[in-house]
Amino acid sequence: MKRTKEERQALKKLPIQGYCDWHGIAYNKTSSNELRMVDHDSLVVVPKKNLFVWNSKGINGDLVDFIHYYELGKSKSDSKGDALRRQLDYARHVKGEKIDIDKLYQNNTPTRQFNYDAVKRTKETQVAKDYLVNQRQLNPEFVDGLIAQGAIAQGTHYYENDRMNQNPVIFPWKDVNGKIVGADRQGTEQDFEHYQKRGTSKRIEAGSNTHTGFNLGFGQANQTLVLFESPIDLLSYAQQNEQALVQSNATLLSISGTDAKRGATFLQDSFDAKKGDFNKIIVAFDNDKAGFKAADYYDRFKFTNPNTNLPIVAERHVPIKGKDWNEQLKAGVLGFKTLTMTENAKQLDYLEAFTQTPTQQSTVNVSDQQESALPAKHAQAPLQSPNESTQLSGNKKLTKSQRRKANYKKNEAIIKDAMSKVSQFQNDPKALQSLLNFTASEQDFSARNAMIIKLQRPDATLVKGHKQWASEGIRVNKGEKAMRIFAAPVDVLNIIDTNGERIHWNDATTEQKQRAKSKQLETKVLPYYPIQTVFDVRQTNATLEQLPKLVPERPIDLAHDKQPVHLDNAYQTLIRYADNLKVTVYDQGVDEQIAKRTNGQNKSVLVVPKTNTKERAILLDSNLNPAEKVNTLAHALVENNLQNTQTKSKCPPALQQTQKELAHYVMTKHLGITPEAGQDKLSEWTDRLKSLDKQNPGPIMKEALQASNDVKHYLTENLAQGEIKQVKQKQYFRRNKMAELTQSYQNSQRNR
């Protein structure tokens, strides 16, 4: 049927935001009033233009395109017929509700008050009960009680997807005064063709007041607030923990998605209406990245009970089995894992870092996590990956020494090719930030190797040698291309030939060795950098469940670890590091000197006497708290290291401030604090680096990163999660001094 111009215009006006609300698609509002989808954070809706942009996929368009790509998940070559039919279903809803689409979402307010009487329901309840008992496996008596109380209801048949659907379950929302101000509608028949992700229809009734959601009270329901993503999860948890909920006077609230702010709004409304005396929040969102990310809201923002002026404690409950509480209920498993919000934040770090890890398992079972173990440092990997063969290996004419040399040159060429692309850190702020974040991680790579890794594989996050992965019971995927880096240096005895060529003793001919013994040829002990092959975690068969024990812990996490003994351990460790550098630290009686030297702007100052630059000192403000002392001293030591390097190098003075800011960014992040460097700052850094013009930016950046790397490595070697650990001698410690090598050589000759 051909539509009139007016009808086509009306369809174009249908708001994407309204469609999301109609279908229960969760989103968060940004500061610019745009909508960012919860399960695809690169998908943004712009209500003002009624268009969307899916940045990660390079897709944009109107409502039909949104339905086509998001809801139906079809490729660009597929027909949009289903999307058009879904749009018409939405249009019928708008028309049936008599919604004025010209006014819809103006000023971000509903067009009308919610009217529960307008939600079509039936007196019969058998379809709703069958769905909850048979499909969701809730207890029949529990469901009967909910129906009798009016806590749930059965809706009438409804028209959607060009067909009539059977009765849904209605979950009415009550505000803090007990008034019904909204509702969820949950479909009761599976239809994976139209609802591929959920399998059933799910939406929020138009006009629902999002200050609340479906909720149930236990006991006096005024002390503990428990938050869920859906009514089904809420009921599943309630059935398994009813007695404990009564004892804790709990209110269970479904926020129909992961907009954690709704829980805070409900909490505030309860206090304003004098209906609650809450002292605890339990975040029981799903055991996945979205759930941990939403729960993190209650770590970043603290809430206080206005009646007692005491902080409201927040904690996380995670199902032992499955992704959500209904999966656990169906599995017949009881209980939950309790996490502090600090532990929730750490788990979120793991998931955000490795979301793209190739695995068929998307759920992290928190109960199976073990403490992270620091990786063995500089474990040597074979020069060639098991998945990479060398054409030289079959060449019978080449000696072992010649093949080793050829192999080394081949791998060295790969590294040189990577370093030739270092200018990308001058041109791409995101690439620069990725490098800084990788350098700040707890992995033990030099600044040079960190750059080499990111230039070969920009998405690298957790990198180890083949043997290191194997020691964790993890296999490198077949056909993966290894990255090459320089391993730790070793001292090697070299023969200097008459043409000036350096020849490793083991590679020398018998004649060359004889001439060296008779001192006809010079010998020297020189550092040699073997080339090591490494792989990113995405190149292995590692699963999300294994990640917590693979990722090394920070030596001290200033954002979350407030234990006085841990902070003192970290501070004393840094004092020892300063002593090794011959830098004296003063943290008492120097406030006036700091104020004079910095005009009261800083809490520390690095003092370098002009007459004797070796007699350096760091002055710290005596009013710093323990965490601030650790942070400030660490940054002062970074500045000391950088200044030493800048004195020896030829870094342009205009770039020295940029080096300092890059080094401080790495140190700040390594200590567990989010660096204050937005897109503008990152762009400013890249612009300054571009001023190098044709000069290689590699050495300049290496100086900056290594300045913080040295402090970072010392902390890692001496601390483990704030505890002092037994210091082991570095594997890369250069033990073979000239005398030792000479003695070894003489002993080998006598043994002959």
Tab-separated table of N, CA and C in Angstrom, residues 395-537:
chain	number	residue	atom	x	y	z
A	395	ASN	N	68.628	-25.393	5.217
A	395	ASN	CA	69.803	-25.164	4.381
A	395	ASN	C	71.009	-25.879	4.982
A	396	LYS	N	71.404	-26.999	4.389
A	396	LYS	CA	72.471	-27.820	4.943
A	396	LYS	C	73.835	-27.146	4.822
A	397	LYS	N	73.957	-26.164	3.919
A	397	LYS	CA	75.250	-25.547	3.670
A	397	LYS	C	75.637	-24.552	4.761
A	398	LEU	N	74.649	-24.080	5.517
A	398	LEU	CA	74.930	-23.100	6.553
A	398	LEU	C	75.268	-23.798	7.857
A	399	THR	N	76.269	-23.279	8.539
A	399	THR	CA	76.598	-23.818	9.855
A	399	THR	C	75.581	-23.317	10.871
A	400	LYS	N	75.611	-23.898	12.072
A	400	LYS	CA	74.708	-23.467	13.135
A	400	LYS	C	74.927	-22.000	13.467
A	401	SER	N	76.180	-21.585	13.487
A	401	SER	CA	76.509	-20.192	13.779
A	401	SER	C	75.960	-19.268	12.706
A	402	GLN	N	76.086	-19.685	11.439
A	402	GLN	CA	75.593	-18.856	10.338
A	402	GLN	C	74.073	-18.740	10.368
A	403	ARG	N	73.411	-19.846	10.681
A	403	ARG	CA	71.944	-19.795	10.765
A	403	ARG	C	71.495	-18.885	11.897
A	404	ARG	N	72.226	-18.941	13.020
A	404	ARG	CA	71.875	-18.082	14.149
A	404	ARG	C	72.043	-16.610	13.793
A	405	LYS	N	73.125	-16.304	13.084
A	405	LYS	CA	73.351	-14.921	12.668
A	405	LYS	C	72.268	-14.448	11.702
A	406	ALA	N	71.938	-15.311	10.735
A	406	ALA	CA	70.919	-14.940	9.747
A	406	ALA	C	69.562	-14.752	10.413
A	407	ASN	N	69.271	-15.625	11.369
A	407	ASN	CA	68.012	-15.527	12.104
A	407	ASN	C	67.949	-14.224	12.880
A	408	TYR	N	69.077	-13.875	13.494
A	408	TYR	CA	69.129	-12.647	14.286
A	408	TYR	C	68.901	-11.426	13.395
A	409	LYS	N	69.550	-11.418	12.228
A	409	LYS	CA	69.391	-10.288	11.319
A	409	LYS	C	67.954	-10.163	10.832
A	410	LYS	N	67.326	-11.321	10.589
A	410	LYS	CA	65.933	-11.308	10.150
A	410	LYS	C	65.032	-10.703	11.222
A	411	ASN	N	65.211	-11.130	12.451
A	411	ASN	CA	64.387	-10.609	13.545
A	411	ASN	C	64.713	-9.154	13.848
A	412	GLU	N	65.990	-8.813	13.727
A	412	GLU	CA	66.392	-7.424	13.953
A	412	GLU	C	65.750	-6.516	12.916
A	413	ALA	N	65.611	-7.003	11.680
A	413	ALA	CA	64.975	-6.219	10.621
A	413	ALA	C	63.507	-5.967	10.931
A	414	ILE	N	62.847	-6.945	11.555
A	414	ILE	CA	61.438	-6.781	11.943
A	414	ILE	C	61.308	-5.667	12.975
A	415	ILE	N	62.225	-5.656	13.936
A	415	ILE	CA	62.189	-4.614	14.970
A	415	ILE	C	62.475	-3.239	14.370
A	416	LYS	N	63.462	-3.178	13.474
A	416	LYS	CA	63.786	-1.897	12.838
A	416	LYS	C	62.616	-1.383	12.009
A	417	ASP	N	61.929	-2.294	11.347
A	417	ASP	CA	60.757	-1.897	10.559
A	417	ASP	C	59.672	-1.322	11.467
A	418	ALA	N	59.484	-1.953	12.634
A	418	ALA	CA	58.486	-1.442	13.589
A	418	ALA	C	58.876	-0.046	14.068
A	419	MET	N	60.152	0.145	14.416
A	419	MET	CA	60.601	1.434	14.936
A	419	MET	C	60.570	2.525	13.872
A	420	SER	N	60.565	2.126	12.612
A	420	SER	CA	60.466	3.140	11.550
A	420	SER	C	59.092	3.787	11.527
A	421	LYS	N	58.133	3.176	12.218
A	421	LYS	CA	56.763	3.706	12.252
A	421	LYS	C	56.474	4.482	13.539
A	422	VAL	N	57.531	4.828	14.269
A	422	VAL	CA	57.345	5.477	15.568
A	422	VAL	C	56.629	6.819	15.452
A	423	SER	N	56.614	7.402	14.257
A	423	SER	CA	55.955	8.696	14.081
A	423	SER	C	54.457	8.629	14.351
A	424	GLN	N	53.880	7.407	14.384
A	424	GLN	CA	52.443	7.320	14.652
A	424	GLN	C	52.099	7.866	16.034
A	425	PHE	N	53.068	7.838	16.959
A	425	PHE	CA	52.828	8.405	18.285
A	425	PHE	C	52.804	9.937	18.240
A	426	GLN	N	53.328	10.510	17.160
A	426	GLN	CA	53.253	11.956	16.963
A	426	GLN	C	51.927	12.362	16.323
A	427	ASN	N	51.337	11.432	15.592
A	427	ASN	CA	50.169	11.771	14.770
A	427	ASN	C	48.839	11.312	15.347
A	428	ASP	N	48.858	10.358	16.247
A	428	ASP	CA	47.614	9.766	16.740
A	428	ASP	C	47.562	9.813	18.267
A	429	PRO	N	46.778	10.728	18.845
A	429	PRO	CA	46.690	10.819	20.311
A	429	PRO	C	46.256	9.506	20.970
A	430	LYS	N	45.358	8.753	20.311
A	430	LYS	CA	44.909	7.478	20.895
A	430	LYS	C	46.045	6.466	20.932
A	431	ALA	N	46.871	6.453	19.889
A	431	ALA	CA	48.020	5.543	19.871
A	431	ALA	C	48.998	5.912	20.978
A	432	LEU	N	49.192	7.214	21.196
A	432	LEU	CA	50.088	7.666	22.261
A	432	LEU	C	49.542	7.252	23.632
A	433	GLN	N	48.239	7.447	23.852
A	433	GLN	CA	47.639	7.063	25.132
A	433	GLN	C	47.731	5.550	25.355
A	434	SER	N	47.514	4.778	24.293
A	434	SER	CA	47.620	3.326	24.408
A	434	SER	C	49.029	2.914	24.818
A	435	LEU	N	50.043	3.574	24.255
A	435	LEU	CA	51.431	3.296	24.633
A	435	LEU	C	51.676	3.644	26.097
A	436	LEU	N	51.186	4.789	26.531
A	436	LEU	CA	51.379	5.213	27.923
A	436	LEU	C	50.719	4.229	28.885
A	437	ASN	N	49.496	3.796	28.557
A	437	ASN	CA	48.785	2.858	29.427
A	437	ASN	C	49.504	1.512	29.488
A	438	PHE	N	50.022	1.058	28.348
A	438	PHE	CA	50.743	-0.214	28.320
A	438	PHE	C	52.023	-0.111	29.142
A	439	THR	N	52.727	0.996	29.022
A	439	THR	CA	53.955	1.201	29.787
A	439	THR	C	53.660	1.236	31.277
A	440	ALA	N	52.505	1.783	31.648
A	440	ALA	CA	52.135	1.905	33.059
A	440	ALA	C	51.683	0.586	33.671
A	441	SER	N	51.441	-0.430	32.839
A	441	SER	CA	50.970	-1.714	33.369
A	441	SER	C	52.066	-2.369	34.191
A	442	GLU	N	51.698	-3.462	34.862
A	442	GLU	CA	52.621	-4.111	35.786
A	442	GLU	C	53.594	-5.055	35.082
A	443	GLN	N	53.570	-5.067	33.765
A	443	GLN	CA	54.470	-5.941	33.025
A	443	GLN	C	55.878	-5.349	32.980
A	444	ASP	N	56.873	-6.241	32.992
A	444	ASP	CA	58.257	-5.805	33.138
A	444	ASP	C	58.938	-5.674	31.776
A	445	PHE	N	58.572	-4.607	31.050
A	445	PHE	CA	59.215	-4.326	29.775
A	445	PHE	C	59.921	-2.983	29.861
A	446	SER	N	61.040	-2.883	29.182
A	446	SER	CA	61.722	-1.592	29.097
A	446	SER	C	60.873	-0.638	28.268
A	447	ALA	N	61.202	0.644	28.351
A	447	ALA	CA	60.465	1.634	27.562
A	447	ALA	C	60.628	1.351	26.073
A	448	ARG	N	61.819	0.957	25.671
A	448	ARG	CA	62.054	0.657	24.251
A	448	ARG	C	61.193	-0.522	23.803
A	449	ASN	N	61.155	-1.582	24.606
A	449	ASN	CA	60.363	-2.750	24.229
A	449	ASN	C	58.867	-2.453	24.235
A	450	ALA	N	58.425	-1.603	25.147
A	450	ALA	CA	57.001	-1.222	25.170
A	450	ALA	C	56.626	-0.554	23.850
A	451	MET	N	57.503	0.324	23.359
A	451	MET	CA	57.240	0.989	22.079
A	451	MET	C	57.262	-0.014	20.930
A	452	ILE	N	58.238	-0.921	20.952
A	452	ILE	CA	58.356	-1.913	19.878
A	452	ILE	C	57.111	-2.794	19.830
A	453	ILE	N	56.610	-3.201	21.007
A	453	ILE	CA	55.417	-4.055	21.062
A	453	ILE	C	54.204	-3.329	20.489
A	454	LYS	N	53.969	-2.091	20.921
A	454	LYS	CA	52.785	-1.359	20.469
A	454	LYS	C	52.870	-0.991	18.988
A	455	LEU	N	54.080	-0.874	18.460
A	455	LEU	CA	54.231	-0.579	17.037
A	455	LEU	C	53.973	-1.818	16.176
A	456	GLN	N	54.251	-3.001	16.748
A	456	GLN	CA	53.973	-4.237	16.005
A	456	GLN	C	52.523	-4.669	16.160
A	457	ARG	N	51.963	-4.444	17.356
A	457	ARG	CA	50.576	-4.849	17.606
A	457	ARG	C	49.919	-3.773	18.481
A	458	PRO	N	49.252	-2.792	17.882
A	458	PRO	CA	48.690	-1.666	18.649
A	458	PRO	C	47.696	-2.072	19.730
A	459	ASP	N	47.003	-3.234	19.577
A	459	ASP	CA	45.998	-3.621	20.571
A	459	ASP	C	46.568	-4.514	21.671
A	460	ALA	N	47.901	-4.665	21.724
A	460	ALA	CA	48.512	-5.538	22.731
A	460	ALA	C	48.194	-5.053	24.142
A	461	THR	N	47.909	-6.001	25.037
A	461	THR	CA	47.591	-5.650	26.420
A	461	THR	C	48.401	-6.459	27.430
A	462	LEU	N	48.413	-7.784	27.252
A	462	LEU	CA	49.153	-8.669	28.157
A	462	LEU	C	50.061	-9.536	27.293
A	463	VAL	N	51.366	-9.364	27.442
A	463	VAL	CA	52.330	-9.958	26.515
A	463	VAL	C	53.322	-10.832	27.275
A	464	LYS	N	53.541	-12.048	26.752
A	464	LYS	CA	54.511	-12.965	27.348
A	464	LYS	C	55.169	-13.793	26.249
A	465	GLY	N	56.298	-14.411	26.612
A	465	GLY	CA	56.955	-15.331	25.713
A	465	GLY	C	56.212	-16.653	25.653
A	466	HIS	N	56.554	-17.455	24.636
A	466	HIS	CA	55.867	-18.739	24.441
A	466	HIS	C	55.999	-19.630	25.672
A	467	LYS	N	57.197	-19.684	26.249
A	467	LYS	CA	57.411	-20.533	27.419
A	467	LYS	C	56.638	-20.010	28.629
A	468	GLN	N	56.552	-18.694	28.753
A	468	GLN	CA	55.785	-18.125	29.870
A	468	GLN	C	54.313	-18.499	29.762
A	469	TRP	N	53.749	-18.408	28.534
A	469	TRP	CA	52.354	-18.809	28.360
A	469	TRP	C	52.188	-20.293	28.679
A	470	ALA	N	53.134	-21.110	28.197
A	470	ALA	CA	53.047	-22.552	28.427
A	470	ALA	C	53.094	-22.878	29.914
A	471	SER	N	53.888	-22.116	30.683
A	471	SER	CA	53.973	-22.363	32.127
A	471	SER	C	52.657	-22.079	32.835
A	472	GLU	N	51.791	-21.288	32.196
A	472	GLU	CA	50.468	-20.985	32.751
A	472	GLU	C	49.416	-21.972	32.237
A	473	GLY	N	49.866	-22.967	31.450
A	473	GLY	CA	48.919	-23.920	30.881
A	473	GLY	C	48.140	-23.349	29.715
A	474	ILE	N	48.717	-22.332	29.059
A	474	ILE	CA	48.034	-21.642	27.961
A	474	ILE	C	48.829	-21.851	26.675
A	475	ARG	N	48.110	-22.054	25.595
A	475	ARG	CA	48.749	-22.356	24.316
A	475	ARG	C	48.593	-21.183	23.353
A	476	VAL	N	49.666	-20.878	22.638
A	476	VAL	CA	49.598	-19.869	21.581
A	476	VAL	C	48.840	-20.481	20.405
A	477	ASN	N	47.883	-19.734	19.865
A	477	ASN	CA	47.075	-20.244	18.759
A	477	ASN	C	47.935	-20.526	17.529
A	478	LYS	N	47.579	-21.559	16.820
A	478	LYS	CA	48.316	-21.943	15.629
A	478	LYS	C	48.262	-20.833	14.573
A	479	GLY	N	49.422	-20.560	13.971
A	479	GLY	CA	49.486	-19.588	12.893
A	479	GLY	C	49.645	-18.147	13.336
A	480	GLU	N	49.741	-17.889	14.650
A	480	GLU	CA	49.875	-16.516	15.126
A	480	GLU	C	51.269	-15.957	14.803
A	481	LYS	N	51.318	-14.698	14.461
A	481	LYS	CA	52.580	-14.029	14.138
A	481	LYS	C	53.181	-13.447	15.409
A	482	ALA	N	54.395	-13.867	15.716
A	482	ALA	CA	55.050	-13.408	16.945
A	482	ALA	C	55.516	-11.965	16.807
A	483	MET	N	55.592	-11.282	17.941
A	483	MET	CA	56.247	-9.978	18.012
A	483	MET	C	57.696	-10.205	18.445
A	484	ARG	N	58.589	-9.358	17.990
A	484	ARG	CA	59.993	-9.444	18.389
A	484	ARG	C	60.345	-8.276	19.293
A	485	ILE	N	61.066	-8.584	20.350
A	485	ILE	CA	61.581	-7.543	21.235
A	485	ILE	C	63.015	-7.913	21.613
A	486	PHE	N	63.718	-6.970	22.221
A	486	PHE	CA	65.060	-7.255	22.716
A	486	PHE	C	64.959	-7.837	24.123
A	487	ALA	N	65.585	-9.004	24.322
A	487	ALA	CA	65.618	-9.597	25.654
A	487	ALA	C	66.668	-8.875	26.496
A	488	ALA	N	66.789	-9.273	27.753
A	488	ALA	CA	67.730	-8.626	28.664
A	488	ALA	C	69.163	-8.832	28.178
A	489	PRO	N	70.012	-7.825	28.343
A	489	PRO	CA	71.391	-7.941	27.846
A	489	PRO	C	72.213	-8.938	28.656
A	490	VAL	N	73.112	-9.587	27.972
A	490	VAL	CA	74.081	-10.468	28.633
A	490	VAL	C	75.466	-10.048	28.167
A	491	ASP	N	76.456	-10.219	29.036
A	491	ASP	CA	77.823	-9.863	28.675
A	491	ASP	C	78.462	-11.033	27.940
A	492	VAL	N	79.000	-10.754	26.782
A	492	VAL	CA	79.558	-11.802	25.925
A	492	VAL	C	80.993	-11.436	25.549
A	493	LEU	N	81.865	-12.442	25.594
A	493	LEU	CA	83.248	-12.247	25.185
A	493	LEU	C	83.316	-12.222	23.666
A	494	ASN	N	83.888	-11.146	23.123
A	494	ASN	CA	83.984	-10.971	21.674
A	494	ASN	C	85.448	-10.929	21.233
A	495	ILE	N	85.690	-11.435	20.048
A	495	ILE	CA	86.993	-11.290	19.390
A	495	ILE	C	86.858	-10.172	18.362
A	496	ILE	N	87.785	-9.238	18.371
A	496	ILE	CA	87.761	-8.124	17.420
A	496	ILE	C	88.707	-8.486	16.279
A	497	ASP	N	88.135	-8.764	15.105
A	497	ASP	CA	88.933	-9.168	13.952
A	497	ASP	C	89.723	-7.977	13.402
A	498	THR	N	90.640	-8.254	12.494
A	498	THR	CA	91.511	-7.199	11.950
A	498	THR	C	90.733	-6.124	11.204
A	499	ASN	N	89.556	-6.481	10.693
A	499	ASN	CA	88.727	-5.486	9.997
A	499	ASN	C	87.769	-4.768	10.938
A	500	GLY	N	87.916	-5.006	12.252
A	500	GLY	CA	87.071	-4.348	13.246
A	500	GLY	C	85.774	-5.073	13.540
A	501	GLU	N	85.505	-6.200	12.884
A	501	GLU	CA	84.265	-6.952	13.106
A	501	GLU	C	84.287	-7.626	14.475
A	502	ARG	N	83.153	-7.573	15.168
A	502	ARG	CA	83.010	-8.221	16.471
A	502	ARG	C	82.462	-9.630	16.260
A	503	ILE	N	83.128	-10.599	16.818
A	503	ILE	CA	82.723	-11.999	16.649
A	503	ILE	C	82.529	-12.619	18.028
A	504	HIS	N	81.331	-13.112	18.311
A	504	HIS	CA	81.101	-13.791	19.580
A	504	HIS	C	82.055	-14.978	19.699
A	505	TRP	N	82.549	-15.207	20.891
A	505	TRP	CA	83.523	-16.286	21.101
A	505	TRP	C	82.980	-17.619	20.585
A	506	ASN	N	81.717	-17.903	20.853
A	506	ASN	CA	81.143	-19.183	20.434
A	506	ASN	C	80.989	-19.293	18.920
A	507	ASP	N	80.986	-18.132	18.233
A	507	ASP	CA	80.828	-18.140	16.784
A	507	ASP	C	82.168	-18.080	16.052
A	508	ALA	N	83.249	-17.902	16.799
A	508	ALA	CA	84.567	-17.749	16.174
A	508	ALA	C	85.086	-19.093	15.662
A	509	THR	N	85.944	-19.019	14.654
A	509	THR	CA	86.587	-20.231	14.141
A	509	THR	C	87.711	-20.645	15.081
A	510	THR	N	88.203	-21.851	14.890
A	510	THR	CA	89.318	-22.340	15.717
A	510	THR	C	90.538	-21.448	15.536
A	511	GLU	N	90.779	-21.012	14.305
A	511	GLU	CA	91.929	-20.145	14.038
A	511	GLU	C	91.796	-18.814	14.766
A	512	GLN	N	90.581	-18.234	14.737
A	512	GLN	CA	90.365	-16.944	15.407
A	512	GLN	C	90.561	-17.076	16.911
A	513	LYS	N	90.095	-18.158	17.476
A	513	LYS	CA	90.273	-18.377	18.915
A	513	LYS	C	91.751	-18.523	19.264
A	514	GLN	N	92.515	-19.258	18.439
A	514	GLN	CA	93.943	-19.437	18.698
A	514	GLN	C	94.676	-18.099	18.633
A	515	ARG	N	94.301	-17.275	17.656
A	515	ARG	CA	94.951	-15.968	17.525
A	515	ARG	C	94.590	-15.065	18.700
A	516	ALA	N	93.357	-15.222	19.233
A	516	ALA	CA	92.964	-14.435	20.403
A	516	ALA	C	93.742	-14.875	21.633
A	517	LYS	N	93.969	-16.191	21.760
A	517	LYS	CA	94.724	-16.702	22.912
A	517	LYS	C	96.160	-16.192	22.898
A	518	SER	N	96.696	-16.091	21.694
A	518	SER	CA	98.079	-15.607	21.574
A	518	SER	C	98.151	-14.086	21.512
A	519	LYS	N	96.989	-13.438	21.736
A	519	LYS	CA	96.884	-11.975	21.787
A	519	LYS	C	97.183	-11.290	20.454
A	520	GLN	N	97.047	-12.065	19.378
A	520	GLN	CA	97.178	-11.451	18.060
A	520	GLN	C	95.901	-10.696	17.685
A	521	LEU	N	94.789	-11.124	18.281
A	521	LEU	CA	93.512	-10.432	18.103
A	521	LEU	C	93.021	-9.942	19.461
A	522	GLU	N	92.419	-8.778	19.459
A	522	GLU	CA	91.897	-8.182	20.698
A	522	GLU	C	90.603	-8.877	21.124
A	523	THR	N	90.379	-8.981	22.420
A	523	THR	CA	89.109	-9.507	22.954
A	523	THR	C	88.465	-8.446	23.843
A	524	LYS	N	87.142	-8.409	23.806
A	524	LYS	CA	86.381	-7.456	24.626
A	524	LYS	C	85.106	-8.111	25.134
A	525	VAL	N	84.721	-7.742	26.357
A	525	VAL	CA	83.419	-8.157	26.883
A	525	VAL	C	82.420	-7.050	26.555
A	526	LEU	N	81.403	-7.397	25.778
A	526	LEU	CA	80.422	-6.406	25.330
A	526	LEU	C	79.002	-6.903	25.606
A	527	PRO	N	78.083	-5.983	25.837
A	527	PRO	CA	76.691	-6.414	26.064
A	527	PRO	C	76.062	-6.903	24.764
A	528	TYR	N	75.307	-7.979	24.881
A	528	TYR	CA	74.615	-8.548	23.715
A	528	TYR	C	73.132	-8.645	24.045
A	529	TYR	N	72.283	-8.175	23.121
A	529	TYR	CA	70.838	-8.182	23.333
A	529	TYR	C	70.197	-9.277	22.474
A	530	PRO	N	69.909	-10.428	23.066
A	530	PRO	CA	69.206	-11.456	22.283
A	530	PRO	C	67.830	-10.942	21.862
A	531	ILE	N	67.302	-11.499	20.788
A	531	ILE	CA	65.959	-11.125	20.349
A	531	ILE	C	64.984	-12.212	20.805
A	532	GLN	N	63.917	-11.780	21.416
A	532	GLN	CA	62.935	-12.676	22.018
A	532	GLN	C	61.607	-12.555	21.281
A	533	THR	N	60.905	-13.662	21.121
A	533	THR	CA	59.577	-13.618	20.507
A	533	THR	C	58.525	-13.652	21.601
A	534	VAL	N	57.490	-12.824	21.455
A	534	VAL	CA	56.425	-12.739	22.454
A	534	VAL	C	55.073	-12.686	21.747
A	535	PHE	N	54.006	-12.995	22.509
A	535	PHE	CA	52.657	-13.022	21.964
A	535	PHE	C	51.706	-12.311	22.924
A	536	ASP	N	50.711	-11.653	22.362
A	536	ASP	CA	49.667	-11.026	23.165
A	536	ASP	C	48.648	-12.078	23.601
A	537	VAL	N	47.939	-11.801	24.693
A	537	VAL	CA	46.958	-12.747	25.212
A	537	VAL	C	45.881	-13.067	24.182
